[in-house]
Coordinates of C-alpha atoms and ligand atoms in Angstrom, one line a residue:
M1108 CA -1.9 16.3 -20.1
S1109 CA -2.0 15.4 -16.1
K1110 CA -5.2 14.9 -14.3
G1111 CA -3.5 16.6 -11.1
T1112 CA -1.8 15.3 -8.1
Y1113 CA -2.4 11.9 -6.3
S1114 CA -0.5 11.7 -2.9
F1115 CA -0.4 9.3 -0.5
T1116 CA 1.8 7.5 2.0
T1117 CA 2.4 3.9 4.0
P1118 CA 3.3 4.0 7.3
I1119 CA 7.1 5.2 8.2
Y1120 CA 8.1 1.6 9.8
Y1121 CA 10.1 1.0 12.7
V1122 CA 13.4 0.0 12.3
N1123 CA 13.8 -2.5 15.0
A1124 CA 13.3 -5.4 12.5
A1125 CA 13.6 -6.0 8.9
P1126 CA 10.1 -5.8 6.7
H1127 CA 8.3 -8.7 7.0
L1128 CA 4.8 -10.0 5.2
G1129 CA 2.7 -7.4 7.2
T1130 CA 4.7 -4.4 6.4
A1131 CA 5.1 -5.6 2.6
Y1132 CA 1.4 -6.0 2.4
T1133 CA 0.6 -2.0 3.0
T1134 CA 3.7 -1.2 0.7
V1135 CA 2.4 -3.3 -2.1
A1136 CA -1.0 -2.0 -1.6
A1137 CA 0.4 1.5 -2.0
D1138 CA 2.2 0.5 -4.9
T1139 CA -0.6 -0.8 -6.6
V1140 CA -2.3 2.6 -6.4
A1141 CA 1.0 4.3 -7.3
R1142 CA 1.3 2.4 -10.8
Y1143 CA -2.4 2.4 -11.7
Q1144 CA -2.8 6.2 -11.0
R1145 CA 0.0 7.0 -13.1
M1146 CA -1.6 5.3 -15.9
N1147 CA -4.7 6.8 -15.1
G1148 CA -2.8 10.4 -15.9
Y1149 CA -2.0 11.4 -12.2
D1150 CA 0.9 12.7 -10.9
V1151 CA 1.9 10.5 -8.1
A1152 CA 3.5 11.3 -5.0
F1153 CA 4.2 7.9 -2.7
V1154 CA 6.0 8.3 0.4
T1155 CA 7.2 5.6 2.9
G1156 CA 10.3 5.7 5.3
M1157 CA 12.0 4.3 8.2
D1158 CA 10.5 5.2 11.8
E1159 CA 14.0 5.4 13.5
H1160 CA 13.7 7.4 17.0
G1161 CA 12.0 6.5 20.2
Q1162 CA 12.9 4.0 22.9
K1163 CA 12.1 0.8 21.1
V1164 CA 14.8 1.5 18.5
A1165 CA 17.4 2.8 21.1
E1166 CA 16.9 -0.8 22.9
T1167 CA 17.2 -2.7 20.0
A1168 CA 20.4 -0.7 19.0
E1169 CA 21.8 -1.4 22.7
K1170 CA 21.0 -5.2 22.4
H1171 CA 23.0 -5.5 19.3
G1172 CA 25.7 -3.3 20.4
M1173 CA 25.3 -0.5 18.4
S1174 CA 24.5 3.2 18.6
P1175 CA 21.1 3.8 17.7
Q1176 CA 22.4 6.1 14.7
E1177 CA 24.5 2.8 13.6
W1178 CA 21.6 0.4 14.1
C1179 CA 19.5 2.4 11.8
D1180 CA 22.0 3.2 9.1
S1181 CA 22.6 -0.8 9.0
M1182 CA 18.6 -1.4 8.8
E1183 CA 18.4 0.8 5.8
P1184 CA 19.5 -1.5 3.2
A1185 CA 17.2 -4.2 4.4
F1186 CA 14.1 -1.5 3.8
R1187 CA 15.3 -0.6 0.4
D1188 CA 16.4 -4.0 -0.8
T1189 CA 13.0 -5.4 0.2
W1190 CA 11.1 -2.7 -1.8
D1191 CA 13.3 -2.9 -4.7
L1192 CA 12.8 -6.9 -5.1
L1193 CA 9.3 -6.1 -4.8
N1194 CA 9.3 -3.6 -7.5
I1195 CA 7.8 -0.6 -5.4
T1196 CA 8.1 2.7 -7.1
Y1197 CA 8.0 5.1 -3.9
T1198 CA 8.8 8.8 -4.8
D1199 CA 10.2 9.4 -1.4
F1200 CA 12.0 7.4 1.2
V1201 CA 12.1 9.4 4.3
R1202 CA 14.4 8.5 7.3
T1203 CA 13.3 10.1 10.2
T1204 CA 17.2 10.8 11.3
E1205 CA 17.5 12.9 8.3
P1206 CA 18.6 16.8 8.8
R1207 CA 15.7 17.7 6.4
H1208 CA 13.1 15.8 8.9
A1209 CA 14.6 17.6 12.0
K1210 CA 13.7 20.7 10.2
T1211 CA 10.1 19.7 9.5
V1212 CA 9.6 18.6 13.2
Q1213 CA 11.2 21.6 14.7
K1214 CA 9.3 23.7 12.6
F1215 CA 6.0 22.3 12.8
W1216 CA 6.4 22.1 16.8
T1217 CA 7.7 25.6 17.2
D1218 CA 4.7 26.7 15.2
L1219 CA 2.4 25.1 17.6
Y1220 CA 4.2 26.6 20.5
D1221 CA 4.0 30.0 19.2
K1222 CA 0.3 29.2 18.5
G1223 CA -0.2 28.3 22.5
Y1224 CA -1.2 24.7 21.7
L1225 CA 1.5 23.6 24.1
Y1226 CA 2.1 23.6 27.7
K1227 CA 4.4 22.2 30.1
S1228 CA 3.7 20.1 32.8
A1229 CA 4.8 17.3 35.2
Y1230 CA 3.5 14.1 33.7
E1231 CA 2.6 10.8 35.3
G1232 CA 1.8 7.8 33.2
W1233 CA 1.8 4.8 31.9
Y1234 CA 4.1 3.9 28.8
C1235 CA 4.4 0.9 26.6
V1236 CA 7.8 0.8 25.0
H1237 CA 7.0 -1.7 22.6
E1238 CA 3.7 0.2 21.2
E1239 CA 5.4 3.4 21.7
T1240 CA 2.2 4.4 23.5
Y1241 CA 1.0 6.0 26.5
Y1242 CA -2.3 4.4 28.3
A1243 CA -4.6 5.5 30.9
E1244 CA -4.5 3.3 33.9
S1245 CA -8.2 2.4 33.6
D1246 CA -7.0 0.8 29.8
L1247 CA -4.4 -1.3 31.3
L1248 CA -4.6 -5.2 31.9
K1249 CA -2.9 -7.3 34.6
D1250 CA -0.7 -10.0 34.2
E1251 CA -1.1 -13.3 36.5
E1252 CA 1.4 -11.4 39.2
G1253 CA -1.0 -8.5 39.2
Q1254 CA 1.3 -6.2 37.2
F1255 CA 0.0 -3.8 34.7
V1256 CA 0.4 -4.8 31.3
C1257 CA -0.2 -2.9 27.9
P1258 CA -3.7 -4.0 26.5
D1259 CA -2.2 -4.3 23.1
C1260 CA 1.1 -6.5 23.2
K1261 CA 0.5 -7.8 26.7
R1262 CA 4.1 -6.4 27.7
P1263 CA 4.8 -5.0 31.0
V1264 CA 4.2 -1.0 30.9
Q1265 CA 6.4 1.6 32.6
R1266 CA 5.5 4.0 34.9
M1267 CA 6.7 7.5 33.9
S1268 CA 8.4 9.7 36.7
S1269 CA 6.1 12.4 38.0
G1270 CA 9.0 14.5 38.5
E1271 CA 9.9 14.8 35.3
E1272 CA 8.4 17.9 33.3
N1273 CA 7.1 17.4 29.7
W1274 CA 5.3 19.4 26.9
F1275 CA 2.0 18.7 26.4
F1276 CA -0.3 19.2 23.3
K1277 CA -3.6 20.5 24.1
L1278 CA -5.2 17.3 22.4
S1279 CA -8.5 17.7 24.4
D1280 CA -9.3 21.0 23.0
F1281 CA -9.9 19.2 19.6
Q1282 CA -12.6 16.5 21.0
D1283 CA -15.6 18.6 19.6
K1284 CA -13.6 19.8 16.4
L1285 CA -12.8 16.2 15.4
L1286 CA -16.1 15.1 15.8
A1287 CA -17.6 17.9 13.8
F1288 CA -14.8 16.8 11.3
Y1289 CA -15.6 13.1 11.3
D1290 CA -19.5 14.2 10.5
E1291 CA -18.7 16.4 7.8
N1292 CA -16.2 14.0 6.2
P1293 CA -17.6 10.4 6.1
D1294 CA -14.8 9.2 4.1
F1295 CA -12.0 10.3 6.2
I1296 CA -12.0 7.0 8.3
R1297 CA -12.3 4.0 6.2
P1298 CA -13.7 1.4 6.6
V1299 CA -16.9 2.3 8.2
T1300 CA -16.3 -0.2 11.0
R1301 CA -12.8 1.7 11.9
R1302 CA -14.7 4.9 11.7
N1303 CA -17.6 4.2 14.1
E1304 CA -14.3 2.8 16.4
I1305 CA -12.9 6.0 16.4
V1306 CA -15.7 8.1 17.0
S1307 CA -16.7 6.3 19.7
F1308 CA -13.2 6.5 21.3
V1309 CA -13.2 10.2 20.7
K1310 CA -16.7 10.7 22.1
G1311 CA -15.5 8.8 25.4
G1312 CA -13.2 12.2 25.8
L1313 CA -9.5 13.0 25.0
K1314 CA -6.8 13.7 27.1
D1315 CA -3.8 16.1 26.4
L1316 CA -1.0 14.3 24.7
S1317 CA 2.7 14.4 26.2
I1318 CA 4.8 15.0 23.1
S1319 CA 8.5 15.3 24.3
R1320 CA 10.7 13.3 26.7
S1321 CA 13.5 14.4 28.8
T1322 CA 14.8 11.4 30.1
F1323 CA 16.0 10.3 27.0
D1324 CA 17.6 11.8 23.8
W1325 CA 17.3 9.4 20.8
G1326 CA 14.7 11.9 19.0
V1327 CA 14.4 15.1 17.4
P1328 CA 15.3 18.1 19.7
L1329 CA 12.7 20.8 20.5
P1330 CA 14.1 24.2 20.0
F1331 CA 12.0 25.8 22.5
D1332 CA 13.3 23.9 25.3
E1333 CA 16.7 22.4 25.0
G1334 CA 17.1 18.8 26.4
H1335 CA 13.5 17.9 25.2
V1336 CA 13.1 15.7 22.2
A1337 CA 10.0 15.0 20.3
Y1338 CA 8.0 11.9 21.2
V1339 CA 8.6 9.5 18.4
W1340 CA 4.7 9.9 17.1
A1341 CA 5.1 13.7 17.3
D1342 CA 8.1 13.2 15.1
A1343 CA 7.2 10.2 12.9
L1344 CA 3.6 11.6 11.6
L1345 CA 5.3 14.4 10.4
A1346 CA 7.5 12.6 7.9
Y1347 CA 4.2 12.6 5.6
L1348 CA 5.0 16.3 5.5
T1349 CA 8.8 15.8 4.8
G1350 CA 8.0 13.6 1.9
I1351 CA 6.6 16.0 -0.2
G1352 CA 8.8 18.9 0.5
Y1353 CA 7.4 20.8 3.3
G1354 CA 9.9 23.8 4.2
D1355 CA 12.2 22.5 1.7
D1356 CA 13.7 25.3 -0.3
S1357 CA 15.0 22.6 -2.8
R1358 CA 11.6 21.4 -4.0
P1359 CA 9.6 24.8 -4.6
G1360 CA 5.9 24.6 -4.5
E1361 CA 5.7 21.0 -4.2
F1362 CA 4.2 20.7 -0.9
D1363 CA 1.4 23.2 -1.9
Q1364 CA 0.7 21.3 -4.7
R1365 CA 0.8 17.8 -3.0
W1366 CA -0.9 18.7 0.4
P1367 CA -3.6 17.6 1.2
M1368 CA -3.0 13.9 0.2
Q1369 CA -5.7 11.3 -0.8
Y1370 CA -4.5 8.7 1.4
H1371 CA -2.9 7.4 4.4
F1372 CA -2.6 3.6 4.2
V1373 CA -2.0 2.2 7.7
G1374 CA -2.6 -0.8 9.5
K1375 CA -5.7 -0.9 11.9
D1376 CA -3.3 -1.0 14.9
I1377 CA -2.5 2.6 14.2
I1378 CA -5.4 4.3 13.5
R1379 CA -5.8 6.1 16.7
F1380 CA -2.6 8.0 15.9
H1381 CA -3.9 8.9 12.2
C1382 CA -7.4 9.6 12.8
V1383 CA -7.3 11.7 16.2
I1384 CA -3.9 13.0 17.1
W1385 CA -2.5 13.9 13.3
P1386 CA -5.9 15.6 12.3
A1387 CA -5.6 17.5 15.6
M1388 CA -2.0 18.5 14.8
L1389 CA -3.0 19.7 11.6
M1390 CA -6.1 21.6 12.7
A1391 CA -3.7 23.4 15.4
A1392 CA -1.2 24.3 12.4
G1393 CA -3.9 25.4 10.2
L1394 CA -3.2 22.6 7.7
P1395 CA -6.0 20.9 5.8
I1396 CA -6.4 17.3 6.5
T1397 CA -5.8 14.3 4.3
H1398 CA -8.9 13.1 2.6
T1399 CA -8.9 9.5 3.8
V1400 CA -7.3 7.2 6.4
F1401 CA -7.8 3.6 5.2
G1402 CA -7.2 1.0 8.1
H1403 CA -6.5 -2.3 6.5
G1404 CA -6.9 -5.3 8.5
F1405 CA -4.1 -7.7 9.5
L1406 CA -2.6 -10.8 7.6
L1407 CA -3.2 -13.9 10.0
T1408 CA -1.3 -17.0 9.6
K1409 CA -2.9 -19.9 11.2
G1410 CA -5.5 -17.4 12.8
E1411 CA -3.1 -15.2 14.5
K1412 CA -1.6 -11.8 13.4
M1413 CA 1.4 -12.3 11.4
S1414 CA 4.1 -10.3 12.9
K1415 CA 8.0 -10.6 13.4
S1416 CA 7.9 -11.2 17.1
K1417 CA 5.5 -13.9 16.8
G1418 CA 6.9 -14.7 13.2
N1419 CA 6.9 -18.1 11.6
G1420 CA 10.1 -16.7 9.9
V1421 CA 8.6 -16.5 6.4
M1422 CA 10.0 -13.4 4.8
P1423 CA 8.8 -11.6 1.5
A1424 CA 11.9 -12.7 -0.2
D1425 CA 11.2 -16.6 0.6
L1426 CA 7.7 -16.3 -1.2
V1427 CA 9.5 -14.3 -4.1
K1428 CA 11.6 -17.3 -4.6
I1429 CA 8.7 -19.5 -5.3
F1430 CA 6.0 -17.6 -6.9
G1431 CA 7.8 -14.8 -8.3
V1432 CA 7.5 -10.9 -7.4
D1433 CA 4.4 -10.7 -9.7
A1434 CA 2.5 -13.4 -8.2
Y1435 CA 3.3 -12.3 -4.7
R1436 CA 2.0 -9.1 -5.2
Y1437 CA -1.1 -10.3 -7.3
Y1438 CA -1.9 -12.9 -4.4
F1439 CA -1.7 -10.4 -1.6
M1440 CA -4.0 -7.7 -3.5
S1441 CA -6.7 -10.1 -4.8
D1442 CA -7.1 -12.3 -2.1
V1443 CA -7.2 -10.4 0.9
Q1444 CA -9.8 -8.3 0.8
F1445 CA -8.2 -4.6 1.7
G1446 CA -9.8 -3.5 5.1
H1447 CA -10.6 -7.1 6.6
D1448 CA -8.5 -9.3 8.2
G1449 CA -7.3 -12.1 5.7
G1450 CA -5.9 -15.6 6.2
I1451 CA -2.8 -16.3 4.2
S1452 CA -1.3 -19.6 3.4
I1453 CA 0.7 -21.4 0.9
E1454 CA -2.2 -23.5 0.1
R1455 CA -4.0 -20.6 -0.9
M1456 CA -1.5 -19.2 -2.6
V1457 CA -0.9 -21.8 -4.6
Q1458 CA -4.5 -22.0 -5.3
V1459 CA -4.7 -18.6 -6.6
Y1460 CA -1.3 -18.7 -8.6
N1461 CA -2.8 -21.9 -10.5
A1462 CA -6.3 -20.5 -11.0
D1463 CA -5.8 -17.1 -12.1
L1464 CA -2.1 -17.1 -13.4
A1465 CA -1.2 -20.3 -14.9
N1466 CA -5.0 -21.5 -15.9
T1467 CA -6.2 -18.2 -16.9
W1468 CA -3.8 -15.6 -17.5
G1469 CA -0.8 -17.3 -18.5
N1470 CA -3.1 -19.9 -20.7
L1471 CA -4.4 -17.2 -22.4
C1472 CA -0.7 -15.8 -23.2
S1473 CA 0.4 -19.1 -24.5
R1474 CA -2.6 -20.6 -26.6
V1475 CA -3.4 -17.3 -28.7
P1476 CA 0.3 -16.2 -29.7
G1477 CA 0.9 -20.0 -30.5
M1478 CA -2.1 -20.2 -32.6
N1479 CA -1.2 -17.1 -34.2
S1480 CA 2.1 -18.0 -35.3
K1481 CA 0.6 -21.2 -37.1
Y1482 CA -2.4 -19.3 -38.7
F1483 CA -0.7 -15.8 -39.3
D1484 CA 2.8 -16.4 -39.1
G1485 CA 3.2 -14.6 -35.8
V1486 CA 2.0 -11.1 -37.2
V1487 CA -0.9 -9.4 -36.1
P1488 CA -3.6 -10.3 -38.7
E1489 CA -5.2 -7.5 -41.1
V1490 CA -8.8 -7.8 -40.7
P1491 CA -10.3 -7.9 -44.2
E1492 CA -13.3 -5.7 -44.6
S1493 CA -15.7 -8.8 -45.1
T1494 CA -15.4 -9.6 -41.5
K1495 CA -14.7 -6.2 -39.8
H1496 CA -18.0 -6.1 -38.3
L1497 CA -16.9 -9.0 -35.8
V1498 CA -13.9 -6.8 -34.7
T1499 CA -16.2 -4.0 -33.6
E1500 CA -18.9 -6.4 -32.4
N1501 CA -18.1 -9.3 -30.3
P1502 CA -18.3 -10.6 -26.4
L1503 CA -14.7 -9.1 -25.6
A1504 CA -14.9 -5.8 -26.9
E1505 CA -18.4 -5.4 -25.2
L1506 CA -16.8 -6.2 -21.9
A1507 CA -13.7 -4.0 -22.4
A1508 CA -15.9 -1.2 -23.1
G1509 CA -17.0 -1.5 -19.5
L1510 CA -14.0 -2.4 -17.8
Y1511 CA -12.1 1.3 -17.1
E1512 CA -15.2 2.3 -15.2
K1513 CA -15.4 -0.7 -13.4
Y1514 CA -11.9 -0.8 -12.2
D1515 CA -11.5 2.6 -12.0
A1516 CA -14.3 2.8 -9.3
C1517 CA -12.5 -0.4 -7.3
M1518 CA -9.1 1.6 -7.7
T1519 CA -10.5 4.7 -6.5
D1520 CA -11.9 3.0 -3.4
V1521 CA -9.0 0.9 -3.1
D1522 CA -10.9 -2.4 -3.6
F1523 CA -7.9 -4.2 -5.1
S1524 CA -9.6 -7.7 -5.0
G1525 CA -12.6 -6.3 -6.9
A1526 CA -10.3 -4.7 -9.5
A1527 CA -8.5 -7.9 -9.9
A1528 CA -11.7 -9.5 -10.6
A1529 CA -12.8 -7.0 -13.2
V1530 CA -9.7 -7.7 -15.3
Q1531 CA -9.8 -11.2 -14.5
E1532 CA -13.1 -11.5 -15.8
L1533 CA -11.9 -10.4 -19.3
A1534 CA -9.1 -12.9 -19.3
H1535 CA -11.7 -15.6 -18.6
R1536 CA -14.1 -14.2 -21.1
A1537 CA -11.2 -14.6 -23.8
N1538 CA -10.5 -18.2 -23.0
A1539 CA -14.1 -18.8 -23.2
Y1540 CA -14.1 -17.1 -26.6
I1541 CA -11.6 -19.7 -27.9
D1542 CA -13.6 -22.6 -26.9
E1543 CA -16.9 -21.0 -28.5
T1544 CA -15.1 -19.9 -31.8
E1545 CA -12.9 -22.9 -32.1
P1546 CA -10.2 -21.1 -34.4
F1547 CA -8.3 -24.7 -34.6
R1548 CA -11.4 -25.8 -36.6
M1549 CA -11.8 -22.4 -38.9
A1550 CA -8.2 -22.8 -39.7
K1551 CA -9.2 -25.8 -41.5
D1552 CA -11.7 -24.3 -43.3
P1553 CA -10.1 -21.9 -46.3
E1554 CA -13.6 -20.1 -46.7
K1555 CA -13.3 -19.2 -43.0
R1556 CA -10.2 -17.4 -43.4
D1557 CA -11.3 -14.0 -42.9
E1558 CA -13.5 -14.9 -39.9
L1559 CA -10.4 -16.5 -38.4
A1560 CA -8.4 -13.4 -38.9
A1561 CA -11.2 -11.4 -36.9
V1562 CA -11.1 -14.2 -34.1
M1563 CA -7.4 -13.8 -33.8
Y1564 CA -7.4 -10.3 -33.8
N1565 CA -9.9 -9.9 -31.0
L1566 CA -8.0 -12.4 -28.9
L1567 CA -4.6 -10.5 -29.3
E1568 CA -6.4 -7.3 -28.4
A1569 CA -7.9 -8.7 -25.3
I1570 CA -4.6 -9.7 -23.9
R1571 CA -3.4 -6.2 -24.8
I1572 CA -6.1 -4.7 -22.6
V1573 CA -5.9 -7.5 -20.0
A1574 CA -2.1 -6.8 -19.7
L1575 CA -2.9 -2.8 -19.2
Y1576 CA -5.2 -3.6 -16.3
M1577 CA -2.8 -6.3 -14.8
A1578 CA -0.1 -4.1 -14.8
P1579 CA -0.6 -2.3 -11.3
F1580 CA -0.4 -5.6 -9.8
M1581 CA 2.1 -7.6 -12.2
P1582 CA 4.4 -5.1 -13.6
N1583 CA 6.7 -7.3 -15.1
T1584 CA 4.3 -9.7 -16.8
S1585 CA 2.7 -7.1 -18.3
A1586 CA 5.7 -5.4 -19.7
E1587 CA 6.5 -8.8 -21.0
V1588 CA 3.3 -9.3 -22.7
Y1589 CA 3.3 -5.7 -24.1
R1590 CA 6.9 -6.6 -25.5
R1591 CA 5.6 -9.9 -27.1
L1592 CA 2.7 -8.0 -28.7
G1593 CA 5.2 -5.6 -30.4
L1594 CA 4.0 -2.8 -28.2
G1595 CA 6.0 0.1 -26.5
D1596 CA 7.3 0.4 -23.0
I1597 CA 3.8 -0.2 -20.9
T1598 CA 5.0 2.2 -18.1
Q1599 CA 4.7 4.9 -20.4
V1600 CA 0.8 4.7 -20.6
T1601 CA -0.8 7.6 -18.9
D1602 CA -4.1 7.4 -20.1
I1603 CA -5.5 3.9 -19.5
Q1604 CA -9.0 4.8 -20.5
A1605 CA -8.1 6.0 -23.8
A1606 CA -5.7 2.8 -24.4
T1607 CA -8.9 0.6 -23.5
A1608 CA -10.5 1.6 -26.8
W1609 CA -10.9 -1.5 -28.7
G1610 CA -8.9 -1.9 -31.9
Q1611 CA -5.8 -0.2 -31.2
L1612 CA -3.5 -3.2 -31.6
P1613 CA -1.9 -2.4 -35.1
A1614 CA -2.3 -5.1 -37.8
G1615 CA 1.2 -6.3 -38.8
N1616 CA 2.9 -6.1 -35.3
P1617 CA 4.8 -9.1 -34.6
V1618 CA 3.7 -11.3 -31.9
E1619 CA 6.4 -13.5 -29.8
K1620 CA 5.3 -16.7 -28.9
G1621 CA 8.1 -16.8 -25.8
E1622 CA 8.1 -18.9 -22.8
A1623 CA 5.1 -19.7 -20.7
L1624 CA 4.4 -17.0 -18.0
F1625 CA 3.6 -19.2 -15.1
M1626 CA 4.2 -22.7 -14.7
R1627 CA 1.6 -24.7 -12.6
L1628 CA 2.7 -25.6 -8.9
D1629 CA 2.2 -28.0 -7.1
E1630 CA 1.7 -27.4 -3.2
S1631 CA 3.4 -30.7 -2.1
E1632 CA 6.9 -29.7 -3.6
I1633 CA 6.9 -26.5 -1.7
N1634 CA 8.6 -27.0 1.5
L1635 CA 7.6 -23.8 3.4
D1636 CA 5.3 -23.5 6.3
M1637 CA 3.2 -20.5 6.5
Ligands
MSP1047 N1 6.5 3.3 13.1 C1 5.0 3.3 13.3 C2 4.2 4.1 12.2 C3 4.4 5.4 12.1 S1 3.6 6.0 10.9 C4 3.7 8.0 11.1 C5 4.7 1.6 13.1 N2 5.4 1.0 12.4 S2 5.5 -0.6 12.4 O1 6.4 -1.1 11.5 O2 5.1 -1.4 13.7 O3 4.6 -0.8 11.0 C6 3.2 -0.8 11.4 C7 2.5 -1.2 10.3 O4 2.8 -2.6 9.9 C8 1.1 -1.5 10.4 O5 0.2 -0.3 10.6 C9 0.7 -2.1 9.1 O6 0.5 -1.1 8.2 C10 1.7 -3.2 8.9 N3 1.7 -4.5 9.6 C11 2.5 -4.8 10.3 N4 1.8 -6.3 10.9 C12 0.8 -6.5 9.9 C13 0.1 -7.7 9.6 N5 0.0 -8.7 10.4 N6 -0.9 -7.6 8.5 C14 -0.9 -6.5 8.1 N7 -0.4 -5.0 8.1 C15 0.5 -5.0 9.2 O7 3.8 1.3 13.6

């Protein structure tokens, strides 16, 4: 029985460059949620995609001597392949150039036009193509020559001509409604620092938003005024609706089941679009609003925001080659606190890999099956009546009993490092339990045979449970550990809470020793600067 739907999105990424560590970060986070909530009994929708329209993409295409459409088509494999490499289980991949998405955009804005939320007016203002954002003159900075530059990326801004008429969305009408909404929905913007930033921005007053362009045709045409295409953000945000079947007759009922969503995961750079413009658009359309926009921090390398343009050239595939996909995912999720900026480095990645994976989780997975093949011929031991009490009462069972509650609270809150720490605690405790019980000593004493069976059983059972809770971070490793324990396909688990109850590992299951899961790494042997 499904607990219901659980739906969320990553941003729909610009296609002017291949996915890098920053875009992969948001996507891996969303995938961790997807995998966990499936194991937790929810019917998950996970929408990602490519943001293909707008001036920036058109300019990039031109630089490459391609039409915008050709350029976008050529970029699709770069995205899909990276997400496959990282084991991303999205449920829809929306390309904003798809006809189904044009239908969404046209339907949505025609509805707002019919409802009187749009008006046409001459436009004068400043635009940054790189950020695809309009700025008030008072927000601009000046470069050394006194030219106006973008306050975000510091590139020159363009003056949009006064002769051109554009369609405007009456965003200013929503100032009070938005403030009331933030008030009534304290979880709408997280973490709280971003919430404060948005509240004070909206209190400062909202201007109407130009949502169309006519000097330029790389976009979705607006049906009520030919020759106008939707502004790239007035197009891209709606991909969240397309991705769950809005207005799509081939997916009957799906949109109503999945909207509103639980989360939009975005970087802090785009929270104004998601926390001001987007909810106002939804209010105007009479649609409910997503429960939470979570604006995570930036990945920093050498103290600076990591980005393709400033790039150090390290791509996800480079790190996967060294660490493997599971350790890649684990590092970013466990070591960078979601919501905060986080420094990343090879040095730190190696430290986390060696400490948490090679020395703790990997070590447990090689020691225990190794001992078990010596003492019980590689089969999960049957625990005799005389020591059954040691299976019900032991420190590992006790810790495992509280694990679901702790981990689930973290995951629901998207505190990935907290969730990772909760499962690591059990792996640590199991290693310590080996040191305390000393099975290698017991094995020498025939009188301790029954006790040894209980101890080995407890250790194997702890491994099973750690594998379950590591699976959202490290799907391949957990699947392999499950296999080694003679268990079925871990991706079929849909009630992780029930699966946590102690004592479910069947006696008699074959336990395979297998190769070491993680070989210790030496930083000095890694030739990659990050
Ligand atoms: N196309 C828009 C989003 C439209 S959503 C309706 C866009 N695309 S983007 O390709 O520029 O992606 C921006 C997102 O990439 C950020 O919000 C964030 O999720 C991720 N990141 C890019 N650089 C990043 C870091 N250095 N660190 C962490 N995440 C970053 O904006």
